[in-house]
JSON list of C-alpha atoms and ligand atoms in Angstrom, two decimals:
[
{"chain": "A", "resi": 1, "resn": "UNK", "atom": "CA", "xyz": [0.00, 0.00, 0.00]},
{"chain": "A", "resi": 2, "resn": "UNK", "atom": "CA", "xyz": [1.15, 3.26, -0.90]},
{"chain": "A", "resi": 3, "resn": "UNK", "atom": "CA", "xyz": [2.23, 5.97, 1.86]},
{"chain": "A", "resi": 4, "resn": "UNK", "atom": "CA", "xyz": [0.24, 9.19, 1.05]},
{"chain": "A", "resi": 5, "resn": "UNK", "atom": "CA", "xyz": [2.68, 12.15, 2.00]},
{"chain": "A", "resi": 6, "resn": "UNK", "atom": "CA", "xyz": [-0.10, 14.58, 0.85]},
{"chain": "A", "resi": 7, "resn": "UNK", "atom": "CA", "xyz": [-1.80, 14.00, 4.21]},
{"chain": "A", "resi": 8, "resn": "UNK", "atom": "CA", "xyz": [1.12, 14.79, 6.21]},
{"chain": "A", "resi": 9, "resn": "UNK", "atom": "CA", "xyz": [2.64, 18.00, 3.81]},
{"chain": "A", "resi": 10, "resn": "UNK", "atom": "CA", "xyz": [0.03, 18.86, 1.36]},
{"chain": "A", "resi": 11, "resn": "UNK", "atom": "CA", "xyz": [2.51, 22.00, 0.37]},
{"chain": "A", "resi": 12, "resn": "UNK", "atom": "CA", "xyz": [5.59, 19.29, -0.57]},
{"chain": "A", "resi": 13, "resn": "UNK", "atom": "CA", "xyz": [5.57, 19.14, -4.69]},
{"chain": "A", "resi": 14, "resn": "UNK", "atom": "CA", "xyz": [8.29, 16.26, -5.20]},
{"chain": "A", "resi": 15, "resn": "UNK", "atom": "CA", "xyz": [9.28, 13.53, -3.74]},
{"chain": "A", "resi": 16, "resn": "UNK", "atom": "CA", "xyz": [11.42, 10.35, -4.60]},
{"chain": "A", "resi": 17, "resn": "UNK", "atom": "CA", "xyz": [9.48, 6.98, -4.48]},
{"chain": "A", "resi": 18, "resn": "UNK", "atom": "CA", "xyz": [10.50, 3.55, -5.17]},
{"chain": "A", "resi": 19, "resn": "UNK", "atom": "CA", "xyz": [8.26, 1.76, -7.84]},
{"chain": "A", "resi": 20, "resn": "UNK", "atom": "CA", "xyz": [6.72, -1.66, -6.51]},
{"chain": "A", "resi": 21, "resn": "UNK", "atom": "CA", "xyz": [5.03, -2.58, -9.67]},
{"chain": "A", "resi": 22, "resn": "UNK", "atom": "CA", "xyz": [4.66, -1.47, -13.41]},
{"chain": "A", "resi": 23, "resn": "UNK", "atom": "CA", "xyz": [1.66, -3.63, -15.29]},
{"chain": "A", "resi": 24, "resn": "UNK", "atom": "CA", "xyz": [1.89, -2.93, -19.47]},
{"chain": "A", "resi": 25, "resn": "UNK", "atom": "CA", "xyz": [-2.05, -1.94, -21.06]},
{"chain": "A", "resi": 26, "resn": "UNK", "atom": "CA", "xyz": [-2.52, -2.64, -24.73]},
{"chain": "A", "resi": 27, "resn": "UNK", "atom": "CA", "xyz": [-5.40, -1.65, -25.98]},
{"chain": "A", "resi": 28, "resn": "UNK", "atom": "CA", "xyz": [-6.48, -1.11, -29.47]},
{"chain": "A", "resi": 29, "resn": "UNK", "atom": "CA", "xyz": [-4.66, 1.66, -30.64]},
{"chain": "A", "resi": 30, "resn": "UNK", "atom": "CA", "xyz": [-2.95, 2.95, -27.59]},
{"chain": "A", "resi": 31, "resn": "UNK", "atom": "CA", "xyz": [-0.30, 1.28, -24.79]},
{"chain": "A", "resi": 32, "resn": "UNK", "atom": "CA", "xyz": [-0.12, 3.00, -21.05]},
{"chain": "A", "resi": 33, "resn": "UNK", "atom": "CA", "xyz": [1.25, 1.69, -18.33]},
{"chain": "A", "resi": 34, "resn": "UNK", "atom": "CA", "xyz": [0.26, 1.48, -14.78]},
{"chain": "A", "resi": 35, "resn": "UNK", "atom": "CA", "xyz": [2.59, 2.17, -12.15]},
{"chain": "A", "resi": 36, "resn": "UNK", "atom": "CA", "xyz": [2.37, 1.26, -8.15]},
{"chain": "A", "resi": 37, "resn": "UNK", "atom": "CA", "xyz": [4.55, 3.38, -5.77]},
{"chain": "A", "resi": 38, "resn": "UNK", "atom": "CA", "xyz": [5.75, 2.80, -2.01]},
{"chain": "A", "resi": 39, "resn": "UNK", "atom": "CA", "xyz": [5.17, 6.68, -1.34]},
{"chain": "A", "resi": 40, "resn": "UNK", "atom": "CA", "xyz": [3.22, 9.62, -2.82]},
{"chain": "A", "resi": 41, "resn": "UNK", "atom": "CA", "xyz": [2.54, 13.30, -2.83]},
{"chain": "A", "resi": 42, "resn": "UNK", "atom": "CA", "xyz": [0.04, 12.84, -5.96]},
{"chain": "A", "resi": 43, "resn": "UNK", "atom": "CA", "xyz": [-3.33, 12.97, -5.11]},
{"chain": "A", "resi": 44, "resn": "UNK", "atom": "CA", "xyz": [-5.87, 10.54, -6.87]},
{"chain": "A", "resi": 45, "resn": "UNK", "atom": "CA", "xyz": [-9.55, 11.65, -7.70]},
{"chain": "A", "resi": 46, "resn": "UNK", "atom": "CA", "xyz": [-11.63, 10.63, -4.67]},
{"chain": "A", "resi": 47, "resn": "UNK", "atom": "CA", "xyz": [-13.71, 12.26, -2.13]},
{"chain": "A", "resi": 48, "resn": "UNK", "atom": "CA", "xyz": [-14.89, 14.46, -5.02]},
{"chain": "A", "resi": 49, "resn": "UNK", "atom": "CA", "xyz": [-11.60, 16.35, -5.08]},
{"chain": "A", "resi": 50, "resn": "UNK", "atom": "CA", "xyz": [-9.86, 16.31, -8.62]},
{"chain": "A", "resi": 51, "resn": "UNK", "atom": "CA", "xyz": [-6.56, 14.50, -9.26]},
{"chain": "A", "resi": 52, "resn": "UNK", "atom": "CA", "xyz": [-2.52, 16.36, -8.71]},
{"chain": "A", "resi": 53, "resn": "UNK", "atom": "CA", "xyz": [-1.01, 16.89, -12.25]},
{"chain": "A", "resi": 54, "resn": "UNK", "atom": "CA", "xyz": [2.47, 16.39, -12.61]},
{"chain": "A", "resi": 55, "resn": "UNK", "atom": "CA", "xyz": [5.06, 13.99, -13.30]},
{"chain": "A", "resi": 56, "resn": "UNK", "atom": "CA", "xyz": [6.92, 11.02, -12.66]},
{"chain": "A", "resi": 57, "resn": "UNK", "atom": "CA", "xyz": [11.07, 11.21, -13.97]},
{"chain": "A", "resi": 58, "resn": "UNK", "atom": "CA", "xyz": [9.67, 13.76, -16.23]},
{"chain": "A", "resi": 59, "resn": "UNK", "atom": "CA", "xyz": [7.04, 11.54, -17.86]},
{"chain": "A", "resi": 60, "resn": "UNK", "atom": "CA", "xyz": [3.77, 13.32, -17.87]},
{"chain": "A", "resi": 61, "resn": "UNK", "atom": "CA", "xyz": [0.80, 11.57, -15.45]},
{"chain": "A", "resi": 62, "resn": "UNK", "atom": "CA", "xyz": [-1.76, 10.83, -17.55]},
{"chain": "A", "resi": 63, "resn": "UNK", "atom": "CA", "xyz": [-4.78, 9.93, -14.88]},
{"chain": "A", "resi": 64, "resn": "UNK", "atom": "CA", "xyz": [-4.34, 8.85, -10.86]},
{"chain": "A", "resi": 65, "resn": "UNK", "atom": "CA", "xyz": [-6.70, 6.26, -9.78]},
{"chain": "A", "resi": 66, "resn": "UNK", "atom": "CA", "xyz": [-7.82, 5.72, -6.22]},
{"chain": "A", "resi": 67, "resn": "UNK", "atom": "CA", "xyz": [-7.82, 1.42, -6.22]},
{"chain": "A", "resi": 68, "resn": "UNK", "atom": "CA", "xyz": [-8.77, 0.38, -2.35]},
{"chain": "A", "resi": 69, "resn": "UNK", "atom": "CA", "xyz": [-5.83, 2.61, -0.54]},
{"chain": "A", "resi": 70, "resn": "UNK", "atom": "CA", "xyz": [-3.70, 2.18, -3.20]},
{"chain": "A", "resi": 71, "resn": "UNK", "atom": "CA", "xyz": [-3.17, 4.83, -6.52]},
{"chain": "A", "resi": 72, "resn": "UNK", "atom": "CA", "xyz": [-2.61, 3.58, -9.91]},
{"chain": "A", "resi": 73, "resn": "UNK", "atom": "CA", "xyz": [-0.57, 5.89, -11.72]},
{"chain": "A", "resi": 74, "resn": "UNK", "atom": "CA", "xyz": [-0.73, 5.58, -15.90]},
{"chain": "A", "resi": 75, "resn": "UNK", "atom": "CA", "xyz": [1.57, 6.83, -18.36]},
{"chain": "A", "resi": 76, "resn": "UNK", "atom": "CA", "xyz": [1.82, 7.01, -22.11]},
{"chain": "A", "resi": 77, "resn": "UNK", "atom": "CA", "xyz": [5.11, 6.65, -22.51]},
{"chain": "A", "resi": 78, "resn": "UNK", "atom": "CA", "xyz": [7.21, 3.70, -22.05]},
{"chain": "A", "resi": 79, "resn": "UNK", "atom": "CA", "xyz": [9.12, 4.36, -18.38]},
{"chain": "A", "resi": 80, "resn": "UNK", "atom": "CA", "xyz": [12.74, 4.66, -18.51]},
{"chain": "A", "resi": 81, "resn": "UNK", "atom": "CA", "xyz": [13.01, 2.44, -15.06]},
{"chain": "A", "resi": 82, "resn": "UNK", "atom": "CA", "xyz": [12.04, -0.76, -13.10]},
{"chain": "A", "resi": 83, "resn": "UNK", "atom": "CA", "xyz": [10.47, -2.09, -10.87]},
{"chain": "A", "resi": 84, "resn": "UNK", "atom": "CA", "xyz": [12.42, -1.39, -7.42]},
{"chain": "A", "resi": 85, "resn": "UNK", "atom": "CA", "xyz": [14.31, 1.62, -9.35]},
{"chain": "A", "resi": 86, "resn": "UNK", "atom": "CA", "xyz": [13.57, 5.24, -7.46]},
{"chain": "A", "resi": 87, "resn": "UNK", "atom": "CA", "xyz": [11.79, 8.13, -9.29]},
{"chain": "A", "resi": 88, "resn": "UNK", "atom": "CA", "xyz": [10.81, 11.75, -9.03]},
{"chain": "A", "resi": 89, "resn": "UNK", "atom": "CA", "xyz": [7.33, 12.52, -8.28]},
{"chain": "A", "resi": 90, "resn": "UNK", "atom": "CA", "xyz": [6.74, 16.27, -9.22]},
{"chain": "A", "resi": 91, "resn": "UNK", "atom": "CA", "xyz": [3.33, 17.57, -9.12]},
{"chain": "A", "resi": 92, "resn": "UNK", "atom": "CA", "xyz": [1.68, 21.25, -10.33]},
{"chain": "A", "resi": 93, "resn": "UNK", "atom": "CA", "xyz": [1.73, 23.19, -6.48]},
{"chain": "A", "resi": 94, "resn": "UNK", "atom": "CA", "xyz": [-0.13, 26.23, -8.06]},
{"chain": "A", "resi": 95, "resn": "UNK", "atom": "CA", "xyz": [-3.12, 23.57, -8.95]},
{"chain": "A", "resi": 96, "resn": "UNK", "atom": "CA", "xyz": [-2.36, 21.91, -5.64]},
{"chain": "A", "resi": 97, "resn": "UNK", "atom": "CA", "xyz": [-2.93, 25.42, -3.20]},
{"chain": "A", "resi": 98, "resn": "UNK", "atom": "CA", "xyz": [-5.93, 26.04, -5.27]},
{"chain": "A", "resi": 99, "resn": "UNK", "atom": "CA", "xyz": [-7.46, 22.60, -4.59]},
{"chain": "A", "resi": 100, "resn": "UNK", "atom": "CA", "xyz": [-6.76, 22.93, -0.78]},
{"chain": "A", "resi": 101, "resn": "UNK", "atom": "CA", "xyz": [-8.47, 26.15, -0.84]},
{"chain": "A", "resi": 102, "resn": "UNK", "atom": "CA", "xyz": [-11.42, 25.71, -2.83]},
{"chain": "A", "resi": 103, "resn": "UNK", "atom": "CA", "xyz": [-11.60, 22.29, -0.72]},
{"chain": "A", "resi": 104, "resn": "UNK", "atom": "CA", "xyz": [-11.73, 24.14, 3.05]},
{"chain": "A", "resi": 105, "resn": "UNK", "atom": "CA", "xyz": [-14.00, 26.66, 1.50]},
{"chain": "A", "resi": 106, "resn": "UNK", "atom": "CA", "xyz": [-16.74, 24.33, 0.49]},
{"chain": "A", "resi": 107, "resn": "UNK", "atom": "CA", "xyz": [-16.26, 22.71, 3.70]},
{"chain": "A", "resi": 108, "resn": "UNK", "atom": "CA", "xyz": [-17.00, 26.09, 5.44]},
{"chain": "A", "resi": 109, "resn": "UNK", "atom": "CA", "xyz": [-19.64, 27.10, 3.23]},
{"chain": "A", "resi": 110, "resn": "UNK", "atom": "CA", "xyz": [-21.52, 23.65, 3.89]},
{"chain": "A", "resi": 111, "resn": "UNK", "atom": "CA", "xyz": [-21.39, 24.10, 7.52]},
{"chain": "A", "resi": 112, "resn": "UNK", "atom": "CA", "xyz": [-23.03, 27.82, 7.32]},
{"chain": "A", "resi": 113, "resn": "UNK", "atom": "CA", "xyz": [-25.17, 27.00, 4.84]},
{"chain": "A", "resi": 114, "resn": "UNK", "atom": "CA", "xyz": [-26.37, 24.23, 6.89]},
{"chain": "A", "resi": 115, "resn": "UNK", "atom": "CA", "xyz": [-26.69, 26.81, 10.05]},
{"chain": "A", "resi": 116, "resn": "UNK", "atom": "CA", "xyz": [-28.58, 28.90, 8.06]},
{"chain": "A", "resi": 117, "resn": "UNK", "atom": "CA", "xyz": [-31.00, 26.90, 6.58]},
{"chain": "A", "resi": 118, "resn": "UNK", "atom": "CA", "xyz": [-31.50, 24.44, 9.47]},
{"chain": "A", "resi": 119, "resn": "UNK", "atom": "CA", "xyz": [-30.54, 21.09, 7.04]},
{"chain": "A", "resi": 120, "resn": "UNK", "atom": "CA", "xyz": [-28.89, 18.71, 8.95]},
{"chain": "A", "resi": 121, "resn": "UNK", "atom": "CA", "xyz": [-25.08, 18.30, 8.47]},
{"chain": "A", "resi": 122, "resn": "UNK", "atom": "CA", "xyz": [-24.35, 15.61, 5.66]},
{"chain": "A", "resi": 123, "resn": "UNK", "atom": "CA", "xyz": [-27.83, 16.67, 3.73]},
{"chain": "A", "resi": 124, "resn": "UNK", "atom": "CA", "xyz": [-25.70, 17.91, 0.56]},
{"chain": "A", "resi": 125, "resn": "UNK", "atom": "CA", "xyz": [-26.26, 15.15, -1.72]},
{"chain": "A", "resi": 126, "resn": "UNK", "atom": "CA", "xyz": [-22.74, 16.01, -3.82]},
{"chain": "A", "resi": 127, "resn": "UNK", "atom": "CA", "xyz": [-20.02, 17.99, -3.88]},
{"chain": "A", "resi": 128, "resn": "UNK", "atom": "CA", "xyz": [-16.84, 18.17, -5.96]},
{"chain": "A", "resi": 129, "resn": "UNK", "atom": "CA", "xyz": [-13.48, 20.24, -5.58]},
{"chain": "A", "resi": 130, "resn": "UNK", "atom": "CA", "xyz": [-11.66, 21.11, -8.99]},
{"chain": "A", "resi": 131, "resn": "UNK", "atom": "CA", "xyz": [-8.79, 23.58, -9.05]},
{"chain": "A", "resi": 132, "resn": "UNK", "atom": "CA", "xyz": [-11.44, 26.33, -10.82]},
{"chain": "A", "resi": 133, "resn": "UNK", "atom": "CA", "xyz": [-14.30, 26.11, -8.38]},
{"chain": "A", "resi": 134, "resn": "UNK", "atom": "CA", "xyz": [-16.29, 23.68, -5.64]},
{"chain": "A", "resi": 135, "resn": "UNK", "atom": "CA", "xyz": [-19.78, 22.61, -5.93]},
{"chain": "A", "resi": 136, "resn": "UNK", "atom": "CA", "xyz": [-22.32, 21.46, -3.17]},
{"chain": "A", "resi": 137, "resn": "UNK", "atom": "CA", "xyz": [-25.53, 19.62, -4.19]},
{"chain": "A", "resi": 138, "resn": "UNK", "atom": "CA", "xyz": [-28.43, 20.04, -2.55]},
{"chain": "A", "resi": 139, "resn": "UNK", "atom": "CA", "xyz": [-32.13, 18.81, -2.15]},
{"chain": "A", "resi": 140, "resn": "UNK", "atom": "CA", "xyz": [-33.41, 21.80, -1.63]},
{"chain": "A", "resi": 141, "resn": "UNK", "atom": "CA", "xyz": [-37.47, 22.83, -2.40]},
{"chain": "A", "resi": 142, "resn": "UNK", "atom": "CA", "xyz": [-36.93, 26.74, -3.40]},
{"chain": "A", "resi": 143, "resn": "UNK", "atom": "CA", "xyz": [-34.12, 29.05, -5.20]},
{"chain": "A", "resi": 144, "resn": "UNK", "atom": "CA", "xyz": [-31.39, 29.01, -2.79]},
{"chain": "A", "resi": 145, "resn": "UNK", "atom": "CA", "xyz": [-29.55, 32.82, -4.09]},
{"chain": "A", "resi": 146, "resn": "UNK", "atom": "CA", "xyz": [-31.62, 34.02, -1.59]},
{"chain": "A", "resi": 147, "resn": "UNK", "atom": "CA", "xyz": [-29.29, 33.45, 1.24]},
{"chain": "A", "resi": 148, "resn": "UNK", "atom": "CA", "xyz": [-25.91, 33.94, -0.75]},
{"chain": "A", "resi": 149, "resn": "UNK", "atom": "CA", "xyz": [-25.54, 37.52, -0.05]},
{"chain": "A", "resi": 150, "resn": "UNK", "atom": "CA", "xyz": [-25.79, 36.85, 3.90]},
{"chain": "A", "resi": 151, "resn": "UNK", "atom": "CA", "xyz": [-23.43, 33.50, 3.06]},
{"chain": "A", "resi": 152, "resn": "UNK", "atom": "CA", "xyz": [-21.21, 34.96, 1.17]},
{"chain": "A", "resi": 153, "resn": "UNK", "atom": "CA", "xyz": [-20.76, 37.63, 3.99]},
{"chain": "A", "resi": 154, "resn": "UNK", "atom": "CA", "xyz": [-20.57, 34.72, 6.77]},
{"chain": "A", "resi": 155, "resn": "UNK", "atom": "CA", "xyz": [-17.71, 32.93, 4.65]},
{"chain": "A", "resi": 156, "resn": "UNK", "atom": "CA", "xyz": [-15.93, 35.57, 4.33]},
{"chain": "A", "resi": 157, "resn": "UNK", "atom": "CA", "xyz": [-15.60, 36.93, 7.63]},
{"chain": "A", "resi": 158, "resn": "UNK", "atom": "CA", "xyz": [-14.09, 33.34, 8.45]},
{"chain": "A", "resi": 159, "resn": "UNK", "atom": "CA", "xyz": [-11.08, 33.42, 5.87]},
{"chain": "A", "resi": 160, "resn": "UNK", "atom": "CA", "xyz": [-10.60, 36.79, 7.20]},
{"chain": "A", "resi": 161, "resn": "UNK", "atom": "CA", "xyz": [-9.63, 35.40, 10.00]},
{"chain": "A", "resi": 162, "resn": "UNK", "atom": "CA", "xyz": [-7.10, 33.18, 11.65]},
{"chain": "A", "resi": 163, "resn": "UNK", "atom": "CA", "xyz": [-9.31, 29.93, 12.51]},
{"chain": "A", "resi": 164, "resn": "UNK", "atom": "CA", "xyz": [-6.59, 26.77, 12.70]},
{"chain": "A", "resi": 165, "resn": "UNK", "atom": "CA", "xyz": [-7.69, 23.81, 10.68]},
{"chain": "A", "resi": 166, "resn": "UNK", "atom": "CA", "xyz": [-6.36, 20.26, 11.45]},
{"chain": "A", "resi": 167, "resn": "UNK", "atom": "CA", "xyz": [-6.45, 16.96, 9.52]},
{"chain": "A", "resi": 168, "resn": "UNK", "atom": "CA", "xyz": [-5.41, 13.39, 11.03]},
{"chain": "A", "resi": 169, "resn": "UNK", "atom": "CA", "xyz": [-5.74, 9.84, 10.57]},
{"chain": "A", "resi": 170, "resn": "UNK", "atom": "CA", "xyz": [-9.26, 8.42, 12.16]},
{"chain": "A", "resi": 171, "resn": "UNK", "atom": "CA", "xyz": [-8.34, 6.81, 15.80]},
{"chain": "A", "resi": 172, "resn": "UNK", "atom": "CA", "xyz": [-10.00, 3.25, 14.42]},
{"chain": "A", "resi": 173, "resn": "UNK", "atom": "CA", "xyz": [-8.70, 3.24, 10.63]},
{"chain": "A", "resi": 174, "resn": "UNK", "atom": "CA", "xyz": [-5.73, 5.15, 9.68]},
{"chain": "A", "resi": 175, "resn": "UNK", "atom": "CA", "xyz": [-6.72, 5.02, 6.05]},
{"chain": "A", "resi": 176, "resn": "UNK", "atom": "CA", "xyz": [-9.54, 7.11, 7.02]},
{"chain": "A", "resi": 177, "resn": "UNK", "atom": "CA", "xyz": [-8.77, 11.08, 7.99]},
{"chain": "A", "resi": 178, "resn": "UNK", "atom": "CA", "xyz": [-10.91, 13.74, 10.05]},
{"chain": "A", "resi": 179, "resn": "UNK", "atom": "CA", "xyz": [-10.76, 17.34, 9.41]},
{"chain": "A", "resi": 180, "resn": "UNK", "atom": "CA", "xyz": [-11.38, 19.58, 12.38]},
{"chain": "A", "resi": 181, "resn": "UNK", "atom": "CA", "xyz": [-11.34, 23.57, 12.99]},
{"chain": "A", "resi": 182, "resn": "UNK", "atom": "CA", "xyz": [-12.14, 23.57, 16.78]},
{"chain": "A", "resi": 183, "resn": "UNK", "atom": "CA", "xyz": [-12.38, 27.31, 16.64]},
{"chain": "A", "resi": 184, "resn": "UNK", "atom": "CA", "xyz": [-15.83, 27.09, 14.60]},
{"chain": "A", "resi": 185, "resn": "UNK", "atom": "CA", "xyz": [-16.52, 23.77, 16.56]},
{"chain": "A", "resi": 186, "resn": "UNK", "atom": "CA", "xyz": [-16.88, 22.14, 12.96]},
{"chain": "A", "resi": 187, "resn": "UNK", "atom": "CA", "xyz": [-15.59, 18.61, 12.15]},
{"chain": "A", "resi": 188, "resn": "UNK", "atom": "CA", "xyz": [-15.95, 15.81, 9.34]},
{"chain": "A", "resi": 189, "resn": "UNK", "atom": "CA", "xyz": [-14.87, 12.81, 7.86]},
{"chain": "A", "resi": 190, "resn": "UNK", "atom": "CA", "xyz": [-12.49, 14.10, 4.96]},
{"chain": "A", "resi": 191, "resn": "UNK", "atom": "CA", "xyz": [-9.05, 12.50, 2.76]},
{"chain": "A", "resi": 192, "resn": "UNK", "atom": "CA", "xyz": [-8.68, 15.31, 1.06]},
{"chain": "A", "resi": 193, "resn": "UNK", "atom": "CA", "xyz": [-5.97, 18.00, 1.17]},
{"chain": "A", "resi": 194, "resn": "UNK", "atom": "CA", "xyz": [-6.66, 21.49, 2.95]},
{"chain": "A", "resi": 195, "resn": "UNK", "atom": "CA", "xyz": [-4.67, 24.62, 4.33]},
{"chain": "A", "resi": 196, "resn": "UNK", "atom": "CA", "xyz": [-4.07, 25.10, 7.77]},
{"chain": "A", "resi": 197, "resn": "UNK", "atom": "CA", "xyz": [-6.07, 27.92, 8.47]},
{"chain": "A", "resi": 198, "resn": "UNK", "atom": "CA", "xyz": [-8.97, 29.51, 7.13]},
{"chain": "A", "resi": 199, "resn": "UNK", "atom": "CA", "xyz": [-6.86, 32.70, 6.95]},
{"chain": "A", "resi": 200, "resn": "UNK", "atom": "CA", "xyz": [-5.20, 30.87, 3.87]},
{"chain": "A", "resi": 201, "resn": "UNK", "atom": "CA", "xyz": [-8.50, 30.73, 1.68]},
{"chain": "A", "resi": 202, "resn": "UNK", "atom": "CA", "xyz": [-8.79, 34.06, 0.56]},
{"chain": "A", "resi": 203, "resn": "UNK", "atom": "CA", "xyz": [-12.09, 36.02, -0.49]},
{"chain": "A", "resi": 204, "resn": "UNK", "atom": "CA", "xyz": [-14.55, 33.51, -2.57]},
{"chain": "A", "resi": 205, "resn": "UNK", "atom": "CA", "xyz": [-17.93, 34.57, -4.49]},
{"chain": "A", "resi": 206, "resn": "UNK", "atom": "CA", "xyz": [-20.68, 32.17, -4.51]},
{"chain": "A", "resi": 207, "resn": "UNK", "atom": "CA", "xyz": [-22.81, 30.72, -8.07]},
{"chain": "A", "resi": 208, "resn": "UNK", "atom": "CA", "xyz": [-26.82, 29.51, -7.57]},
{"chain": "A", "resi": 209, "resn": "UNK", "atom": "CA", "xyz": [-27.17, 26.76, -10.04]},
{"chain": "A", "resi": 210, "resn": "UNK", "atom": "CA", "xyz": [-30.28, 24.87, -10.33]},
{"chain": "A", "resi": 211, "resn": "UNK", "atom": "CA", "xyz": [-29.67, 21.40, -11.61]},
{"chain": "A", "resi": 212, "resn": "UNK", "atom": "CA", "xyz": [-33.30, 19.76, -11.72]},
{"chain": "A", "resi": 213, "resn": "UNK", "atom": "CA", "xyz": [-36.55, 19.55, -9.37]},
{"chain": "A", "resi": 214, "resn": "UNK", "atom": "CA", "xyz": [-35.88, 20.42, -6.43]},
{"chain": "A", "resi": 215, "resn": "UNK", "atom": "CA", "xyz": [-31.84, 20.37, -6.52]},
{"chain": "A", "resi": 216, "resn": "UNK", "atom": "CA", "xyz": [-29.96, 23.37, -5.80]},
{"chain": "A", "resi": 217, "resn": "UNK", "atom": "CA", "xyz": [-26.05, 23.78, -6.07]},
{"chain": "A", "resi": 218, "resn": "UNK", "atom": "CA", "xyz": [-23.97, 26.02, -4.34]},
{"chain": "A", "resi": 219, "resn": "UNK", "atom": "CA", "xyz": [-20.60, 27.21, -6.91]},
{"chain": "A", "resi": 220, "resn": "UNK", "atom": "CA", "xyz": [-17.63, 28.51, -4.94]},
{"chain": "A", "resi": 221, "resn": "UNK", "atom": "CA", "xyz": [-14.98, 30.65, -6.62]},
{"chain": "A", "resi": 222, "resn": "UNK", "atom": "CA", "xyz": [-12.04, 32.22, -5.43]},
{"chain": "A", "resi": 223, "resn": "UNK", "atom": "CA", "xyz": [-12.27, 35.99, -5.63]},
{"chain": "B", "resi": 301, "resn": "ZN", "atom": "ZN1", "xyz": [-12.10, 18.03, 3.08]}
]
């Protein structure tokens, strides 16, 4: 199983890792190859929150795929090592910070939209993180842009100011991680990456989107 170093340095953007396994793909017209490593700082789609971009000894990533606690890593190109050789994991920080801050946001916004609305916490019904903007999906029975300007106002007070945010490994599973920010007495269940403190999010606007009966979705942008 691979050792995710994103969970204890979500700011480190290369590491070396020793390759346990490299499986060949053919398919019709194109060949990838699938590559297992003993550590990581890439990030793999899951939890909603989009795949790292980057690199491994300068070989573009193509996809990262969450298989049980392990990532699958393809390439297009034929690797230039072996099985048990080291590599250079490199991965795109700038996408990375914007991930982790679009990620805490939405985590924020959920909670006061929650409070405001009196839904009970884990009501969204989706949510997503991409390094562009965070969705939340609710069920929802009228136009929610009524309470954005207040939310917007709410959120924003909070990444004005200094409110610490911790992640750790679940007492019972440590493939499973909490997030916590005991200042706003606001936990949940979360493998993502995030900054340390809500002070690192920045201003964010907010997008009503209305994506069938009865389902509302919250957009969050950085400002
Ligand atoms: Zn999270």
């Amino acid at each position: 199983m691979v050792k995710k170093l994103f969970w204890e340095n979500p700011l480190q953007d290369t590491c070396t890792a020793k390759v346990t396994s490299i499986t060949k793909n053919v398919n019709n017209e194109n060949t990838t190859f699938v590559i297992q490593l003993d550590q990581t700082i890439f990030y793999a789609f899951s939890g909603g929150q989009a795949s790292d971009q980057g690199t491994m000894n300068n070989l573009n990533v193509k996809t990262a795929t969450k298989v049980g606690n392990d990532i699958h890593y393809e390439l297009e190109s034929e690797p230039d090592f072996k099985v048990g050789d080291s590599v250079e994991i490199k991965i795109d920080l700038a996408r990375r910070k914007n991930l982790m801050r679009l990620h805490c946001a939405a985590h924020v916004v959920c909670f006061l939209f929650e409070d405001m609305t009196g839904l009970a916490p884990g009501d969204a019904i989706g949510s997503s993180v991409d390094p562009h903007k965070a969705r939340l999906d609710y069920k929802y029975p009228q136009n929610i842009s009524h309470v954005f300007e207040e939310l917007t106002k709410k959120a924003n007070e909070v990444f004005a100011k200094n409110h610490p945010i911790e992640t750790f490994a679940n007492k019972d599973d440590p493939n499973r991680r909490e997030w916590e920010c005991k200042s706003l007495n606001q936990a949940c269940p979360c493998a993502g990456t995030h900054v340390s403190n809500t002070n690192q999010i920045g201003k964010i606007k907010l997008k009503r989107k209305n994506t069938g009966s009865g389902k509302e979705r919250i957009e969050i942008m950085l400002a």
